[in-house]
Coordinates of C-alpha atoms and ligand atoms in Angstrom, one line a residue:
M1 CA 104.2 76.0 102.5
S2 CA 102.0 79.1 103.0
A3 CA 99.1 80.0 100.7
P4 CA 99.5 82.4 97.8
E5 CA 98.7 85.9 98.8
R6 CA 95.3 87.4 97.7
V7 CA 95.5 90.6 95.8
L8 CA 92.5 92.9 95.0
V9 CA 92.9 95.6 92.4
I10 CA 90.3 98.4 93.0
T11 CA 89.3 100.5 89.9
P12 CA 86.9 103.3 90.5
T13 CA 84.8 104.3 87.4
Y14 CA 82.7 107.2 86.3
N15 CA 81.9 107.3 82.6
E16 CA 84.8 105.0 81.4
L17 CA 82.8 103.0 78.8
E18 CA 85.6 103.0 76.3
S19 CA 88.6 102.7 78.7
L20 CA 87.4 100.1 81.2
P21 CA 87.3 97.0 78.9
V22 CA 90.8 97.8 77.5
T23 CA 92.2 98.4 81.0
L24 CA 90.6 95.2 82.5
A25 CA 91.8 93.1 79.6
R26 CA 95.4 94.4 80.1
L27 CA 95.2 93.8 83.8
R28 CA 93.8 90.3 83.5
A29 CA 96.6 89.4 81.1
A30 CA 99.4 91.1 83.2
V31 CA 98.4 89.7 86.6
P32 CA 95.9 86.9 86.0
W33 CA 96.0 85.7 89.6
A34 CA 94.7 89.1 91.0
D35 CA 91.0 89.8 91.7
V36 CA 89.5 93.1 90.5
L37 CA 86.8 95.3 92.0
V38 CA 85.2 98.0 89.8
V39 CA 83.5 100.7 92.0
D40 CA 81.1 102.4 89.7
D41 CA 79.2 105.5 90.7
G42 CA 76.0 105.1 88.6
S43 CA 77.9 106.1 85.4
P44 CA 75.2 107.6 83.0
D45 CA 77.1 106.1 80.0
G46 CA 76.5 102.5 81.2
T47 CA 80.0 101.7 82.5
G48 CA 78.4 99.9 85.5
A49 CA 76.3 97.6 83.3
L50 CA 79.4 96.9 81.1
A51 CA 81.3 96.0 84.3
D52 CA 78.5 93.6 85.3
G53 CA 78.8 91.9 82.0
L54 CA 82.5 91.5 82.4
A55 CA 82.0 90.1 85.9
A56 CA 79.4 87.6 84.6
S57 CA 82.0 85.9 82.4
D58 CA 85.1 86.2 84.7
E59 CA 84.9 85.0 88.3
R60 CA 87.9 87.3 89.2
V61 CA 86.0 90.4 88.4
H62 CA 83.6 92.0 90.9
V63 CA 81.5 95.1 90.8
L64 CA 80.4 97.5 93.6
H65 CA 77.6 99.9 92.6
R66 CA 77.1 103.3 94.3
P67 CA 74.0 105.2 93.3
R68 CA 75.6 108.5 92.2
K69 CA 78.9 110.2 91.7
S70 CA 80.2 110.7 95.2
G71 CA 83.9 111.3 94.7
L72 CA 87.1 109.2 94.3
G73 CA 87.9 109.1 98.0
G74 CA 84.6 107.6 99.0
A75 CA 84.8 105.1 96.1
Y76 CA 88.2 103.9 97.3
T77 CA 87.1 103.7 100.9
A78 CA 84.1 101.6 99.9
G79 CA 86.4 99.3 97.8
F80 CA 88.9 99.0 100.6
T81 CA 86.2 98.1 103.1
W82 CA 84.8 95.5 100.7
G83 CA 88.3 94.0 100.3
L84 CA 89.3 94.0 103.9
R85 CA 86.1 92.3 104.9
R86 CA 86.9 89.5 102.5
G87 CA 90.4 89.1 103.8
Y88 CA 92.6 90.3 100.9
D89 CA 96.3 90.6 101.8
V90 CA 97.1 93.4 99.4
L91 CA 94.8 96.1 98.0
V92 CA 95.7 98.1 94.9
E93 CA 94.4 101.4 93.6
M94 CA 94.4 101.7 89.8
D95 CA 92.6 104.2 87.5
A96 CA 90.4 102.8 84.7
D97 CA 91.5 105.4 82.1
G98 CA 94.7 103.7 81.0
S99 CA 97.0 106.2 82.8
H100 CA 98.3 103.4 85.0
A101 CA 99.9 100.5 83.1
P102 CA 98.7 97.1 84.4
E103 CA 102.0 95.7 83.1
Q104 CA 103.8 97.7 85.8
L105 CA 101.7 96.4 88.6
A106 CA 104.1 93.5 89.3
S107 CA 106.8 95.9 90.4
L108 CA 104.4 97.5 92.9
L109 CA 103.4 94.1 94.2
A110 CA 107.0 93.0 94.5
A111 CA 107.7 96.1 96.5
V112 CA 105.1 95.1 99.1
G113 CA 106.6 91.6 99.1
V114 CA 104.1 89.6 97.1
R115 CA 106.0 86.5 96.1
Q116 CA 103.8 85.6 93.1
A117 CA 104.9 88.9 91.6
V118 CA 108.5 88.0 91.5
G119 CA 108.2 84.7 89.6
G120 CA 106.7 82.6 92.3
A121 CA 109.8 80.5 93.1
G122 CA 109.7 79.0 96.6
P123 CA 106.8 79.1 99.0
A124 CA 104.2 81.8 98.5
G125 CA 103.6 84.4 101.1
P126 CA 105.0 87.7 102.2
L127 CA 108.7 88.4 101.4
G128 CA 108.9 91.2 104.0
G129 CA 108.4 94.2 101.7
A130 CA 107.0 97.6 102.4
D131 CA 103.6 98.4 103.8
L132 CA 102.7 100.7 101.0
A133 CA 104.2 101.0 97.5
L134 CA 103.5 104.3 95.6
G135 CA 103.7 104.3 91.8
S136 CA 105.7 107.4 91.4
R137 CA 106.1 109.8 88.4
W138 CA 108.6 112.0 90.2
V139 CA 111.4 109.6 91.2
P140 CA 114.3 108.7 88.9
G141 CA 113.0 106.3 86.3
G142 CA 109.4 107.7 86.6
R143 CA 107.9 109.3 83.5
V144 CA 104.8 111.0 82.1
V145 CA 103.7 110.5 78.5
D146 CA 101.5 113.0 76.6
W147 CA 100.7 114.9 79.8
P148 CA 100.3 118.7 79.2
L149 CA 103.0 120.9 80.8
T150 CA 100.3 122.6 82.9
R151 CA 99.3 119.3 84.5
Q152 CA 103.0 118.4 85.1
V153 CA 103.6 121.7 86.8
L154 CA 100.5 121.3 88.9
S155 CA 101.5 117.8 90.0
R156 CA 105.1 118.6 90.8
G157 CA 104.2 121.9 92.5
G158 CA 101.4 120.2 94.5
N159 CA 103.8 117.5 95.7
T160 CA 106.5 120.0 96.6
W161 CA 104.0 122.0 98.6
A162 CA 102.5 119.0 100.3
R163 CA 106.0 117.7 101.2
W164 CA 106.8 121.0 102.9
A165 CA 103.4 121.6 104.5
M166 CA 102.8 118.1 105.8
G167 CA 106.4 117.1 106.4
V168 CA 106.0 113.8 104.5
P169 CA 109.2 112.9 102.6
L170 CA 107.5 111.6 99.4
R171 CA 108.1 112.7 95.8
D172 CA 104.6 111.6 94.5
A173 CA 102.0 111.4 97.2
T174 CA 99.1 112.4 95.0
G175 CA 99.3 109.5 92.5
G176 CA 96.6 106.9 92.4
F177 CA 98.5 103.8 91.4
R178 CA 99.6 102.1 94.6
A179 CA 99.6 98.8 96.6
Y180 CA 98.7 98.7 100.3
R181 CA 99.3 95.8 102.6
A182 CA 96.0 95.2 104.5
R183 CA 97.7 96.3 107.8
A184 CA 98.5 99.7 106.3
L185 CA 94.8 100.3 105.6
Q186 CA 93.8 99.0 109.0
A187 CA 96.2 101.5 110.5
V188 CA 94.8 104.6 108.8
D189 CA 91.3 104.6 110.3
L190 CA 89.4 104.8 107.0
P191 CA 86.0 105.9 108.4
S192 CA 87.6 109.1 109.7
V193 CA 89.0 110.1 106.2
R194 CA 87.1 113.1 104.9
S195 CA 89.3 114.1 101.9
E196 CA 88.5 113.4 98.3
G197 CA 90.4 113.7 95.0
Y198 CA 94.2 114.1 95.2
C199 CA 93.9 115.0 98.8
Y200 CA 92.6 111.5 99.6
Q201 CA 95.8 110.0 98.2
L202 CA 97.9 112.5 100.2
D203 CA 95.9 112.0 103.3
L204 CA 96.3 108.2 103.2
A205 CA 100.0 108.2 102.4
A206 CA 100.7 110.7 105.3
R207 CA 98.6 108.5 107.7
V208 CA 100.7 105.4 106.7
V209 CA 104.0 107.3 107.3
R210 CA 102.7 108.7 110.6
A211 CA 101.7 105.2 111.7
G212 CA 105.4 104.3 111.5
L213 CA 104.9 101.9 108.6
T214 CA 107.2 101.7 105.5
V215 CA 106.4 103.5 102.3
V216 CA 108.5 103.0 99.1
E217 CA 108.2 104.8 95.8
V218 CA 108.4 102.7 92.6
P219 CA 109.0 104.5 89.3
I220 CA 106.1 104.3 86.9
T221 CA 105.2 105.6 83.4
F222 CA 102.0 107.6 83.6
T223 CA 100.2 108.0 80.2
E224 CA 97.5 110.6 79.5
R225 CA 94.2 109.0 79.0
A226 CA 93.4 108.0 75.3
A227 CA 89.6 108.1 75.6
G228 CA 86.9 109.6 77.8
A229 CA 87.0 112.8 79.8
S230 CA 89.0 113.7 82.9
K231 CA 87.1 114.2 86.2
M232 CA 89.8 116.4 87.5
S233 CA 88.2 119.8 88.4
R234 CA 89.0 123.1 90.0
A235 CA 87.1 122.0 93.1
I236 CA 89.6 119.1 93.5
V237 CA 92.6 121.4 93.3
V238 CA 91.0 123.9 95.7
E239 CA 90.2 121.1 98.2
A240 CA 93.8 119.9 98.1
L241 CA 95.1 123.4 98.7
W242 CA 92.9 124.3 101.7
R243 CA 93.3 120.9 103.4
T244 CA 97.1 120.8 103.0
T245 CA 97.3 124.3 104.3
L246 CA 95.2 123.5 107.3
W247 CA 97.2 120.3 108.0
G248 CA 100.4 122.2 107.6
A249 CA 99.3 125.0 110.0
R250 CA 98.2 122.4 112.6
R251 CA 101.5 120.6 112.3
R252 CA 103.5 123.8 112.8
A253 CA 101.3 124.8 115.7
D254 CA 101.9 121.4 117.4
Q255 CA 105.7 121.7 116.8
L256 CA 105.6 125.2 118.3
L257 CA 103.6 124.0 121.4
A258 CA 106.0 121.1 121.9
L259 CA 109.0 123.4 121.6
T260 CA 107.5 125.9 124.1
G261 CA 106.7 123.1 126.5
R262 CA 110.3 121.8 126.3
T263 CA 111.7 125.3 126.9
R264 CA 109.5 125.9 129.9
R265 CA 110.4 122.5 131.4
R266 CA 114.1 123.2 131.0
A267 CA 113.7 126.6 132.7
G268 CA 111.8 124.8 135.5
L269 CA 108.6 126.7 134.8
P270 CA 105.1 125.0 134.8
R271 CA 103.9 124.4 131.2
Ligands
LIG301 N1 83.5 105.7 91.3 C1 84.0 106.9 91.0 N2 85.1 107.0 90.2 C2 85.6 108.2 89.9 C3 85.1 109.4 90.4 N3 85.8 110.4 89.9 C4 86.8 109.9 89.1 N4 86.6 108.5 89.1 C5 87.5 107.5 88.4 O1 88.8 107.7 89.0 C6 89.8 107.5 88.0 C7 90.7 108.8 88.0 O2 89.9 109.8 87.5 P1 90.3 110.8 86.3 O3 89.1 111.4 85.7 O4 91.2 110.0 85.3 O5 91.1 111.8 87.0 P2 92.6 112.0 87.2 O6 93.3 110.7 86.9 O7 92.8 112.5 88.6 O8 92.8 113.2 86.2 P3 93.4 113.1 84.7 O9 94.9 113.1 84.9 O10 92.9 114.3 84.0 O11 92.9 111.8 84.1 C8 89.1 107.1 86.7 O12 89.0 105.7 86.6 C9 87.7 107.7 86.9 O13 86.7 107.1 86.2 C10 84.0 109.3 91.3 O14 83.4 110.3 91.8 N5 83.5 108.1 91.5
LIG302 MG1 93.2 110.0 84.9

């Protein structure tokens, strides 16, 4: 009988004093066998100290402190690196602000084949699921609650644009509620990822697809945060726009070069 799989839920925080304890309590109740890593960027409101307090009384909770606010992408890369070094089988991204329902985590875990997530009958160990499961707002069954129309339009529009520019057939590649098999993260070459914000999510999903691994989208209900302030900014949107445009232009140029090469070869000309 194989050992149960080890799951690490990574939750980045910046000024989430009100939200973090609620989110962690829900998570520990929903998936008590998963470990948690809070990655705090020196939150001035004391979220880091609060997380240390929670970790002191719960051996499944861990905290990684970074000195200052350095972006969501870097926080996740630091968390993934921490988890991969410790041999976790599955690494999950989940926001602290309550937008991602811990009660829906089991369906993401089931999609990457974690047997504990489907009731634990039979031997533990991989069921042969996907390499990456994306929590998706924009597939049938997916929903958003209390999210302003402007944000919905931005998210849907951004995903449509990214799908076209990057050629990645995903409905919601910018979301931050997802479960990776360790092998998917090992395939993406984390140290070379430069993107932040939404772009980080897109970048990683595209890299997993291009590595030839399997990505599935699982419907989720995304709920607007009840407390604290959003860290979403114009800079994050602008970054996503210029990076996807650049990636898209490169992809089209590569396609064009490949096409020209094929045509010249067929005509018997040197390339
Ligand atoms: N460690 C760290 N966490 C961050 C940083 N920026 C945002 N976060 C956390 O990442 C999660 C998502 O950030 P949000 O502010 O909710 O941004 P968002 O979900 O993209 O936007 P909203 O839909 O407006 O909430 C939250 O748990 C934040 O506290 C950062 O620079 N460092
Ligand atoms: Mg949020």
